[in-house]
Amino acid sequence: MVDKVSSIFATEIKIDEAKNFWNEAKSASIFCHPSYLLEMGYKFKYFDADKGDELHCVWPLLNEQEKNSFTPNFSYFFGPFFKHDSADLPSYKSFSNNLKLINCLIKCVISESNNLLFSLLPEFQDIRPFSWWNYNKPDLPKFQIEVRYTARLDLSQTISHDDFQNRFR
């Protein structure tokens, strides 16, 4: 798939490319790593969205169930992940890049699967590309979004229960 306006390309990539991307990604779930998926015996593909010569986003897809995607058993955060942290960019640029990359990947991935089941990392900053998908096309399918994680606590500093409650309020 190609988005000619933004010069973003989405294609299937080889396992070695996915491994390299995973190793370079700032945040990626172990459940998305090709070695894990191979060890667990899954059939899978990886799709990437790139602009120019650099991969920016990769989406793993398990595809054993007749064009229905699924997530690995007992896994968390199996879905698209980025190479760079979007917090490193100004918010307008981050949103624009995220929207273009994910939209191009969605077009590619839905051609491989009748439905998509995935969960996003907490570092995934913006789910609007999914909520806006086919927004102005009432006859076409949309994503069903279930937000399950709404907060994370930084427990890197040891604090007492009382200090925690005082900071939380």
Short mmCIF file of N, CA and C in Angstrom, two decimals:
data_model
loop_
_atom_site.label_atom_id
_atom_site.label_comp_id
_atom_site.label_asym_id
_atom_site.label_seq_id
_atom_site.Cartn_x
_atom_site.Cartn_y
_atom_site.Cartn_z
N MET A 1 0.84 -1.18 0.00
CA MET A 1 0.00 0.00 0.00
C MET A 1 0.89 1.24 0.00
N VAL A 2 0.43 2.27 -0.68
CA VAL A 2 1.20 3.50 -0.76
C VAL A 2 0.28 4.69 -0.53
N ASP A 3 0.73 5.60 0.31
CA ASP A 3 0.06 6.88 0.48
C ASP A 3 0.90 7.88 -0.31
N LYS A 4 0.46 8.19 -1.53
CA LYS A 4 1.26 9.01 -2.43
C LYS A 4 1.45 10.43 -1.92
N VAL A 5 0.49 10.94 -1.17
CA VAL A 5 0.59 12.31 -0.67
C VAL A 5 1.74 12.44 0.32
N SER A 6 1.88 11.49 1.23
CA SER A 6 2.91 11.59 2.26
C SER A 6 4.13 10.73 1.97
N SER A 7 4.15 10.01 0.87
CA SER A 7 5.25 9.12 0.49
C SER A 7 5.50 8.04 1.53
N ILE A 8 4.45 7.54 2.15
CA ILE A 8 4.57 6.46 3.11
C ILE A 8 4.17 5.16 2.42
N PHE A 9 4.98 4.13 2.62
CA PHE A 9 4.74 2.83 2.03
C PHE A 9 4.51 1.81 3.14
N ALA A 10 3.56 0.93 2.94
CA ALA A 10 3.32 -0.18 3.88
C ALA A 10 3.42 -1.47 3.11
N THR A 11 4.27 -2.37 3.59
CA THR A 11 4.49 -3.64 2.92
C THR A 11 4.81 -4.72 3.95
N GLU A 12 4.73 -5.96 3.51
CA GLU A 12 5.16 -7.06 4.37
C GLU A 12 6.69 -7.07 4.40
N ILE A 13 7.25 -7.36 5.57
CA ILE A 13 8.71 -7.41 5.69
C ILE A 13 9.14 -8.80 6.17
N LYS A 14 10.42 -9.08 6.01
CA LYS A 14 10.98 -10.37 6.41
C LYS A 14 11.22 -10.39 7.92
N ILE A 15 11.35 -11.61 8.44
CA ILE A 15 11.54 -11.79 9.88
C ILE A 15 12.80 -11.08 10.36
N ASP A 16 13.89 -11.17 9.62
CA ASP A 16 15.13 -10.51 10.06
C ASP A 16 14.95 -8.99 10.16
N GLU A 17 14.21 -8.41 9.23
CA GLU A 17 13.94 -6.97 9.30
C GLU A 17 13.11 -6.64 10.54
N ALA A 18 12.14 -7.50 10.84
CA ALA A 18 11.30 -7.28 12.02
C ALA A 18 12.13 -7.40 13.30
N LYS A 19 13.05 -8.36 13.35
CA LYS A 19 13.93 -8.51 14.52
C LYS A 19 14.78 -7.25 14.71
N ASN A 20 15.37 -6.79 13.63
CA ASN A 20 16.20 -5.58 13.72
C ASN A 20 15.39 -4.38 14.18
N PHE A 21 14.19 -4.26 13.63
CA PHE A 21 13.33 -3.14 14.03
C PHE A 21 12.98 -3.24 15.51
N TRP A 22 12.60 -4.44 15.96
CA TRP A 22 12.24 -4.64 17.36
C TRP A 22 13.41 -4.27 18.26
N ASN A 23 14.62 -4.68 17.88
CA ASN A 23 15.80 -4.38 18.68
C ASN A 23 16.09 -2.89 18.76
N GLU A 24 15.74 -2.15 17.74
CA GLU A 24 16.00 -0.71 17.72
C GLU A 24 14.84 0.11 18.28
N ALA A 25 13.68 -0.49 18.43
CA ALA A 25 12.50 0.25 18.88
C ALA A 25 12.67 0.68 20.34
N LYS A 26 12.20 1.89 20.63
CA LYS A 26 12.29 2.39 22.01
C LYS A 26 11.32 1.66 22.92
N SER A 27 10.20 1.26 22.40
CA SER A 27 9.24 0.50 23.21
C SER A 27 8.56 -0.53 22.31
N ALA A 28 8.72 -1.78 22.69
CA ALA A 28 8.10 -2.88 21.95
C ALA A 28 7.91 -4.04 22.92
N SER A 29 6.78 -4.67 22.82
CA SER A 29 6.46 -5.79 23.69
C SER A 29 7.24 -7.04 23.28
N ILE A 30 7.65 -7.82 24.26
CA ILE A 30 8.33 -9.08 23.98
C ILE A 30 7.43 -10.00 23.15
N PHE A 31 6.12 -9.85 23.29
CA PHE A 31 5.18 -10.70 22.57
C PHE A 31 5.16 -10.41 21.07
N CYS A 32 5.78 -9.30 20.67
CA CYS A 32 5.87 -8.94 19.25
C CYS A 32 7.18 -9.39 18.61
N HIS A 33 8.09 -9.93 19.41
CA HIS A 33 9.40 -10.31 18.90
C HIS A 33 9.29 -11.59 18.06
N PRO A 34 9.90 -11.61 16.88
CA PRO A 34 9.82 -12.80 16.03
C PRO A 34 10.32 -14.08 16.69
N SER A 35 11.35 -13.99 17.51
CA SER A 35 11.87 -15.20 18.17
C SER A 35 10.83 -15.79 19.11
N TYR A 36 10.12 -14.94 19.82
CA TYR A 36 9.06 -15.41 20.72
C TYR A 36 7.97 -16.11 19.91
N LEU A 37 7.53 -15.47 18.83
CA LEU A 37 6.45 -16.04 18.02
C LEU A 37 6.86 -17.36 17.36
N LEU A 38 8.11 -17.44 16.91
CA LEU A 38 8.62 -18.69 16.34
C LEU A 38 8.66 -19.78 17.40
N GLU A 39 9.16 -19.44 18.59
CA GLU A 39 9.27 -20.42 19.67
C GLU A 39 7.90 -20.94 20.09
N MET A 40 6.89 -20.08 20.03
CA MET A 40 5.53 -20.48 20.41
C MET A 40 4.80 -21.22 19.28
N GLY A 41 5.41 -21.27 18.10
CA GLY A 41 4.84 -22.04 17.00
C GLY A 41 3.76 -21.32 16.21
N TYR A 42 3.70 -20.01 16.30
CA TYR A 42 2.68 -19.25 15.57
C TYR A 42 3.08 -19.03 14.11
N LYS A 43 2.09 -18.93 13.25
CA LYS A 43 2.29 -18.47 11.88
C LYS A 43 2.03 -16.97 11.90
N PHE A 44 2.93 -16.19 11.34
CA PHE A 44 2.80 -14.75 11.47
C PHE A 44 3.43 -14.03 10.29
N LYS A 45 3.08 -12.77 10.19
CA LYS A 45 3.65 -11.86 9.20
C LYS A 45 3.92 -10.53 9.91
N TYR A 46 4.82 -9.77 9.35
CA TYR A 46 5.07 -8.42 9.84
C TYR A 46 4.87 -7.45 8.68
N PHE A 47 4.26 -6.34 9.02
CA PHE A 47 4.05 -5.26 8.04
C PHE A 47 4.71 -4.01 8.58
N ASP A 48 5.29 -3.24 7.68
CA ASP A 48 5.95 -2.02 8.12
C ASP A 48 5.38 -0.82 7.38
N ALA A 49 5.51 0.31 7.99
CA ALA A 49 5.21 1.58 7.33
C ALA A 49 6.50 2.38 7.35
N ASP A 50 6.92 2.79 6.19
CA ASP A 50 8.16 3.56 6.14
C ASP A 50 8.00 4.77 5.24
N LYS A 51 8.85 5.71 5.51
CA LYS A 51 8.92 6.93 4.71
C LYS A 51 10.38 7.07 4.30
N GLY A 52 10.62 6.96 3.02
CA GLY A 52 12.01 6.95 2.58
C GLY A 52 12.62 5.59 2.86
N ASP A 53 13.86 5.60 3.36
CA ASP A 53 14.57 4.34 3.60
C ASP A 53 14.44 3.84 5.03
N GLU A 54 13.73 4.56 5.89
CA GLU A 54 13.67 4.18 7.29
C GLU A 54 12.32 3.61 7.68
N LEU A 55 12.35 2.46 8.36
CA LEU A 55 11.13 1.89 8.92
C LEU A 55 10.72 2.73 10.13
N HIS A 56 9.46 3.05 10.21
CA HIS A 56 8.99 3.85 11.34
C HIS A 56 8.04 3.09 12.25
N CYS A 57 7.26 2.19 11.69
CA CYS A 57 6.26 1.48 12.47
C CYS A 57 6.11 0.06 11.91
N VAL A 58 5.97 -0.91 12.80
CA VAL A 58 5.80 -2.30 12.40
C VAL A 58 4.58 -2.87 13.11
N TRP A 59 3.83 -3.70 12.38
CA TRP A 59 2.62 -4.33 12.92
C TRP A 59 2.73 -5.84 12.71
N PRO A 60 2.87 -6.61 13.80
CA PRO A 60 2.85 -8.06 13.65
C PRO A 60 1.42 -8.57 13.52
N LEU A 61 1.24 -9.62 12.78
CA LEU A 61 -0.10 -10.17 12.56
C LEU A 61 -0.02 -11.69 12.60
N LEU A 62 -0.73 -12.29 13.53
CA LEU A 62 -0.85 -13.75 13.56
C LEU A 62 -1.99 -14.12 12.63
N ASN A 63 -1.78 -15.15 11.83
CA ASN A 63 -2.77 -15.43 10.79
C ASN A 63 -3.00 -16.92 10.59
N GLU A 64 -3.33 -17.62 11.64
CA GLU A 64 -3.58 -19.05 11.52
C GLU A 64 -5.06 -19.37 11.32
N GLN A 65 -5.94 -18.45 11.60
CA GLN A 65 -7.36 -18.77 11.68
C GLN A 65 -8.16 -18.20 10.51
N GLU A 66 -7.85 -18.63 9.32
CA GLU A 66 -8.61 -18.26 8.13
C GLU A 66 -8.92 -16.77 8.04
N LYS A 67 -7.88 -16.00 7.87
CA LYS A 67 -7.98 -14.55 7.69
C LYS A 67 -8.59 -13.83 8.90
N ASN A 68 -8.50 -14.42 10.07
CA ASN A 68 -8.91 -13.74 11.30
C ASN A 68 -7.67 -13.61 12.17
N SER A 69 -7.29 -12.39 12.48
CA SER A 69 -6.11 -12.21 13.32
C SER A 69 -6.46 -12.46 14.78
N PHE A 70 -5.45 -12.71 15.57
CA PHE A 70 -5.64 -12.92 17.00
C PHE A 70 -4.36 -12.54 17.70
N THR A 71 -4.36 -12.56 19.01
CA THR A 71 -3.16 -12.24 19.77
C THR A 71 -2.62 -13.52 20.41
N PRO A 72 -1.32 -13.54 20.73
CA PRO A 72 -0.78 -14.73 21.39
C PRO A 72 -1.47 -14.96 22.73
N ASN A 73 -1.60 -16.22 23.09
CA ASN A 73 -2.22 -16.55 24.37
C ASN A 73 -1.45 -15.90 25.52
N PHE A 74 -2.19 -15.40 26.48
CA PHE A 74 -1.63 -14.82 27.72
C PHE A 74 -0.65 -13.68 27.44
N SER A 75 -0.90 -12.92 26.42
CA SER A 75 0.02 -11.85 26.06
C SER A 75 -0.57 -10.47 26.35
N TYR A 76 0.31 -9.52 26.44
CA TYR A 76 -0.06 -8.11 26.57
C TYR A 76 0.58 -7.35 25.43
N PHE A 77 -0.09 -6.34 24.98
CA PHE A 77 0.49 -5.38 24.06
C PHE A 77 1.04 -6.02 22.79
N PHE A 78 0.15 -6.63 22.04
CA PHE A 78 0.52 -7.22 20.76
C PHE A 78 -0.15 -6.41 19.67
N GLY A 79 0.61 -5.61 18.98
CA GLY A 79 0.07 -4.76 17.93
C GLY A 79 1.15 -3.86 17.38
N PRO A 80 0.76 -2.82 16.69
CA PRO A 80 1.75 -1.94 16.06
C PRO A 80 2.63 -1.26 17.10
N PHE A 81 3.90 -1.08 16.74
CA PHE A 81 4.82 -0.35 17.61
C PHE A 81 5.77 0.47 16.74
N PHE A 82 6.26 1.55 17.34
CA PHE A 82 7.08 2.54 16.63
C PHE A 82 8.55 2.39 16.98
N LYS A 83 9.38 2.84 16.07
CA LYS A 83 10.82 2.84 16.33
C LYS A 83 11.18 3.98 17.28
N HIS A 84 10.60 5.14 17.07
CA HIS A 84 10.96 6.32 17.85
C HIS A 84 9.83 6.66 18.82
N ASP A 85 10.20 7.25 19.91
CA ASP A 85 9.22 7.71 20.89
C ASP A 85 8.57 8.99 20.37
N SER A 86 7.26 8.98 20.25
CA SER A 86 6.57 10.15 19.71
C SER A 86 6.67 11.35 20.64
N ALA A 87 7.04 11.13 21.90
CA ALA A 87 7.20 12.25 22.83
C ALA A 87 8.42 13.09 22.46
N ASP A 88 9.31 12.56 21.60
CA ASP A 88 10.49 13.31 21.18
C ASP A 88 10.16 14.39 20.15
N LEU A 89 8.96 14.34 19.59
CA LEU A 89 8.55 15.30 18.56
C LEU A 89 7.53 16.28 19.11
N PRO A 90 7.39 17.44 18.48
CA PRO A 90 6.28 18.33 18.86
C PRO A 90 4.95 17.60 18.64
N SER A 91 3.95 17.89 19.44
CA SER A 91 2.70 17.12 19.40
C SER A 91 2.04 17.15 18.03
N TYR A 92 2.04 18.30 17.33
CA TYR A 92 1.40 18.36 16.01
C TYR A 92 2.11 17.44 15.02
N LYS A 93 3.43 17.37 15.10
CA LYS A 93 4.21 16.53 14.19
C LYS A 93 4.02 15.05 14.55
N SER A 94 4.01 14.77 15.84
CA SER A 94 3.81 13.40 16.30
C SER A 94 2.46 12.87 15.84
N PHE A 95 1.40 13.66 16.03
CA PHE A 95 0.07 13.22 15.62
C PHE A 95 0.02 13.01 14.11
N SER A 96 0.55 13.93 13.35
CA SER A 96 0.52 13.84 11.89
C SER A 96 1.25 12.58 11.41
N ASN A 97 2.43 12.34 11.94
CA ASN A 97 3.19 11.13 11.55
C ASN A 97 2.44 9.87 11.94
N ASN A 98 1.95 9.85 13.17
CA ASN A 98 1.23 8.69 13.69
C ASN A 98 0.02 8.39 12.81
N LEU A 99 -0.76 9.39 12.51
CA LEU A 99 -1.97 9.23 11.69
C LEU A 99 -1.63 8.66 10.31
N LYS A 100 -0.65 9.23 9.65
CA LYS A 100 -0.29 8.78 8.30
C LYS A 100 0.27 7.36 8.31
N LEU A 101 1.15 7.07 9.26
CA LEU A 101 1.75 5.74 9.32
C LEU A 101 0.70 4.67 9.63
N ILE A 102 -0.13 4.92 10.63
CA ILE A 102 -1.12 3.92 11.03
C ILE A 102 -2.18 3.75 9.94
N ASN A 103 -2.64 4.83 9.34
CA ASN A 103 -3.63 4.70 8.26
C ASN A 103 -3.09 3.86 7.11
N CYS A 104 -1.86 4.07 6.75
CA CYS A 104 -1.26 3.29 5.66
C CYS A 104 -1.12 1.82 6.08
N LEU A 105 -0.72 1.58 7.32
CA LEU A 105 -0.61 0.20 7.81
C LEU A 105 -1.98 -0.48 7.88
N ILE A 106 -2.99 0.23 8.33
CA ILE A 106 -4.33 -0.36 8.42
C ILE A 106 -4.77 -0.86 7.05
N LYS A 107 -4.58 -0.05 6.03
CA LYS A 107 -4.96 -0.46 4.67
C LYS A 107 -4.26 -1.76 4.27
N CYS A 108 -3.01 -1.87 4.63
CA CYS A 108 -2.23 -3.06 4.28
C CYS A 108 -2.69 -4.27 5.09
N VAL A 109 -2.86 -4.08 6.40
CA VAL A 109 -3.18 -5.20 7.29
C VAL A 109 -4.60 -5.72 7.06
N ILE A 110 -5.56 -4.84 6.79
CA ILE A 110 -6.94 -5.32 6.58
C ILE A 110 -7.07 -6.11 5.28
N SER A 111 -6.13 -5.94 4.39
CA SER A 111 -6.17 -6.76 3.17
C SER A 111 -5.75 -8.20 3.48
N GLU A 112 -5.13 -8.42 4.63
CA GLU A 112 -4.67 -9.74 5.05
C GLU A 112 -5.61 -10.43 6.02
N SER A 113 -6.52 -9.69 6.62
CA SER A 113 -7.34 -10.25 7.69
C SER A 113 -8.76 -9.70 7.64
N ASN A 114 -9.74 -10.56 7.92
CA ASN A 114 -11.13 -10.10 7.96
C ASN A 114 -11.42 -9.26 9.19
N ASN A 115 -10.71 -9.55 10.27
CA ASN A 115 -10.85 -8.73 11.47
C ASN A 115 -9.48 -8.63 12.13
N LEU A 116 -9.30 -7.63 12.95
CA LEU A 116 -8.02 -7.42 13.62
C LEU A 116 -8.24 -7.41 15.12
N LEU A 117 -7.42 -8.15 15.81
CA LEU A 117 -7.44 -8.16 17.26
C LEU A 117 -6.03 -7.81 17.71
N PHE A 118 -5.89 -6.74 18.49
CA PHE A 118 -4.58 -6.31 18.94
C PHE A 118 -4.74 -5.46 20.19
N SER A 119 -3.65 -5.26 20.88
CA SER A 119 -3.65 -4.36 22.03
C SER A 119 -2.41 -3.49 21.94
N LEU A 120 -2.57 -2.24 22.29
CA LEU A 120 -1.51 -1.26 22.12
C LEU A 120 -0.71 -1.07 23.40
N LEU A 121 0.56 -0.77 23.22
CA LEU A 121 1.42 -0.45 24.36
C LEU A 121 0.94 0.84 25.03
N PRO A 122 1.19 0.99 26.31
CA PRO A 122 0.85 2.26 26.96
C PRO A 122 1.61 3.44 26.34
N GLU A 123 2.76 3.19 25.74
CA GLU A 123 3.53 4.26 25.09
C GLU A 123 2.89 4.71 23.77
N PHE A 124 1.92 3.96 23.30
CA PHE A 124 1.21 4.34 22.07
C PHE A 124 0.36 5.56 22.43
N GLN A 125 0.79 6.71 21.96
CA GLN A 125 0.26 7.98 22.45
C GLN A 125 -1.13 8.36 21.96
N ASP A 126 -1.53 7.88 20.79
CA ASP A 126 -2.73 8.44 20.18
C ASP A 126 -3.51 7.37 19.42
N ILE A 127 -4.73 7.09 19.86
CA ILE A 127 -5.54 6.06 19.20
C ILE A 127 -6.50 6.65 18.16
N ARG A 128 -6.41 7.93 17.92
CA ARG A 128 -7.33 8.55 16.96
C ARG A 128 -7.32 7.93 15.56
N PRO A 129 -6.18 7.45 15.04
CA PRO A 129 -6.26 6.82 13.71
C PRO A 129 -7.25 5.66 13.69
N PHE A 130 -7.37 4.94 14.80
CA PHE A 130 -8.32 3.83 14.86
C PHE A 130 -9.75 4.31 15.05
N SER A 131 -9.95 5.30 15.89
CA SER A 131 -11.31 5.78 16.11
C SER A 131 -11.83 6.58 14.91
N TRP A 132 -10.94 7.14 14.12
CA TRP A 132 -11.36 7.89 12.94
C TRP A 132 -11.46 7.03 11.68
N TRP A 133 -11.04 5.79 11.73
CA TRP A 133 -11.04 4.92 10.55
C TRP A 133 -12.46 4.77 10.01
N ASN A 134 -12.68 5.08 8.75
CA ASN A 134 -13.98 5.01 8.08
C ASN A 134 -15.05 5.85 8.79
N TYR A 135 -14.64 6.87 9.48
CA TYR A 135 -15.56 7.72 10.23
C TYR A 135 -16.68 8.29 9.34
N ASN A 136 -16.31 8.74 8.15
CA ASN A 136 -17.29 9.36 7.25
C ASN A 136 -17.91 8.36 6.26
N LYS A 137 -17.73 7.07 6.53
CA LYS A 137 -18.26 6.02 5.66
C LYS A 137 -19.11 5.06 6.51
N PRO A 138 -20.37 5.39 6.72
CA PRO A 138 -21.20 4.61 7.65
C PRO A 138 -21.40 3.14 7.26
N ASP A 139 -21.24 2.81 6.01
CA ASP A 139 -21.46 1.43 5.57
C ASP A 139 -20.22 0.54 5.72
N LEU A 140 -19.08 1.14 6.04
CA LEU A 140 -17.84 0.38 6.16
C LEU A 140 -17.52 0.10 7.62
N PRO A 141 -16.77 -0.99 7.87
CA PRO A 141 -16.47 -1.37 9.26
C PRO A 141 -15.58 -0.36 9.97
N LYS A 142 -15.74 -0.33 11.28
CA LYS A 142 -14.97 0.56 12.14
C LYS A 142 -14.27 -0.28 13.20
N PHE A 143 -13.33 0.31 13.88
CA PHE A 143 -12.65 -0.38 14.98
C PHE A 143 -13.51 -0.29 16.23
N GLN A 144 -13.58 -1.38 16.95
CA GLN A 144 -14.22 -1.38 18.27
C GLN A 144 -13.09 -1.19 19.27
N ILE A 145 -13.13 -0.10 20.00
CA ILE A 145 -12.03 0.24 20.91
C ILE A 145 -12.48 0.04 22.34
N GLU A 146 -11.69 -0.74 23.07
CA GLU A 146 -11.95 -0.97 24.49
C GLU A 146 -10.72 -0.53 25.26
N VAL A 147 -10.83 0.58 25.96
CA VAL A 147 -9.71 1.08 26.75
C VAL A 147 -9.74 0.36 28.09
N ARG A 148 -8.65 -0.33 28.40
CA ARG A 148 -8.60 -1.12 29.63
C ARG A 148 -7.58 -0.61 30.62
N TYR A 149 -6.60 0.11 30.16
CA TYR A 149 -5.56 0.62 31.04
C TYR A 149 -5.59 2.14 30.97
N THR A 150 -5.83 2.76 32.08
CA THR A 150 -5.98 4.21 32.05
C THR A 150 -4.89 4.95 32.80
N ALA A 151 -4.07 4.27 33.57
CA ALA A 151 -3.01 4.94 34.32
C ALA A 151 -1.86 3.98 34.57
N ARG A 152 -0.68 4.58 34.72
CA ARG A 152 0.50 3.82 35.11
C ARG A 152 1.20 4.60 36.19
N LEU A 153 1.74 3.88 37.13
CA LEU A 153 2.44 4.51 38.24
C LEU A 153 3.93 4.31 38.08
N ASP A 154 4.69 5.36 38.34
CA ASP A 154 6.14 5.25 38.34
C ASP A 154 6.57 4.79 39.72
N LEU A 155 6.97 3.55 39.83
CA LEU A 155 7.37 2.98 41.10
C LEU A 155 8.89 2.90 41.23
N SER A 156 9.60 3.68 40.42
CA SER A 156 11.05 3.64 40.45
C SER A 156 11.60 4.25 41.74
N GLN A 157 10.83 5.13 42.37
CA GLN A 157 11.24 5.71 43.66
C GLN A 157 10.47 5.00 44.76
N THR A 158 11.16 4.68 45.82
CA THR A 158 10.50 4.05 46.95
C THR A 158 9.84 5.13 47.79
N ILE A 159 8.54 5.04 47.91
CA ILE A 159 7.80 5.99 48.74
C ILE A 159 6.84 5.21 49.63
N SER A 160 6.47 5.83 50.71
CA SER A 160 5.53 5.17 51.62
C SER A 160 4.12 5.26 51.07
N HIS A 161 3.26 4.46 51.62
CA HIS A 161 1.85 4.47 51.23
C HIS A 161 1.24 5.86 51.44
N ASP A 162 1.53 6.48 52.56
CA ASP A 162 0.99 7.82 52.86
C ASP A 162 1.49 8.85 51.87
N ASP A 163 2.80 8.81 51.54
CA ASP A 163 3.34 9.73 50.55
C ASP A 163 2.67 9.53 49.19
N PHE A 164 2.47 8.28 48.84
CA PHE A 164 1.80 7.99 47.57
C PHE A 164 0.40 8.60 47.53
N GLN A 165 -0.38 8.40 48.58
CA GLN A 165 -1.73 8.94 48.62
C GLN A 165 -1.72 10.46 48.57
N ASN A 166 -0.79 11.10 49.24
CA ASN A 166 -0.70 12.55 49.22
C ASN A 166 -0.35 13.08 47.84
N ARG A 167 0.53 12.40 47.14
CA ARG A 167 0.91 12.82 45.79
C ARG A 167 -0.22 12.57 44.79
N PHE A 168 -0.95 11.50 45.02
CA PHE A 168 -2.01 11.10 44.09
C PHE A 168 -3.16 12.10 44.11
N ARG A 169 -3.46 12.62 45.25
CA ARG A 169 -4.58 13.55 45.39
C ARG A 169 -4.19 14.85 44.83
#
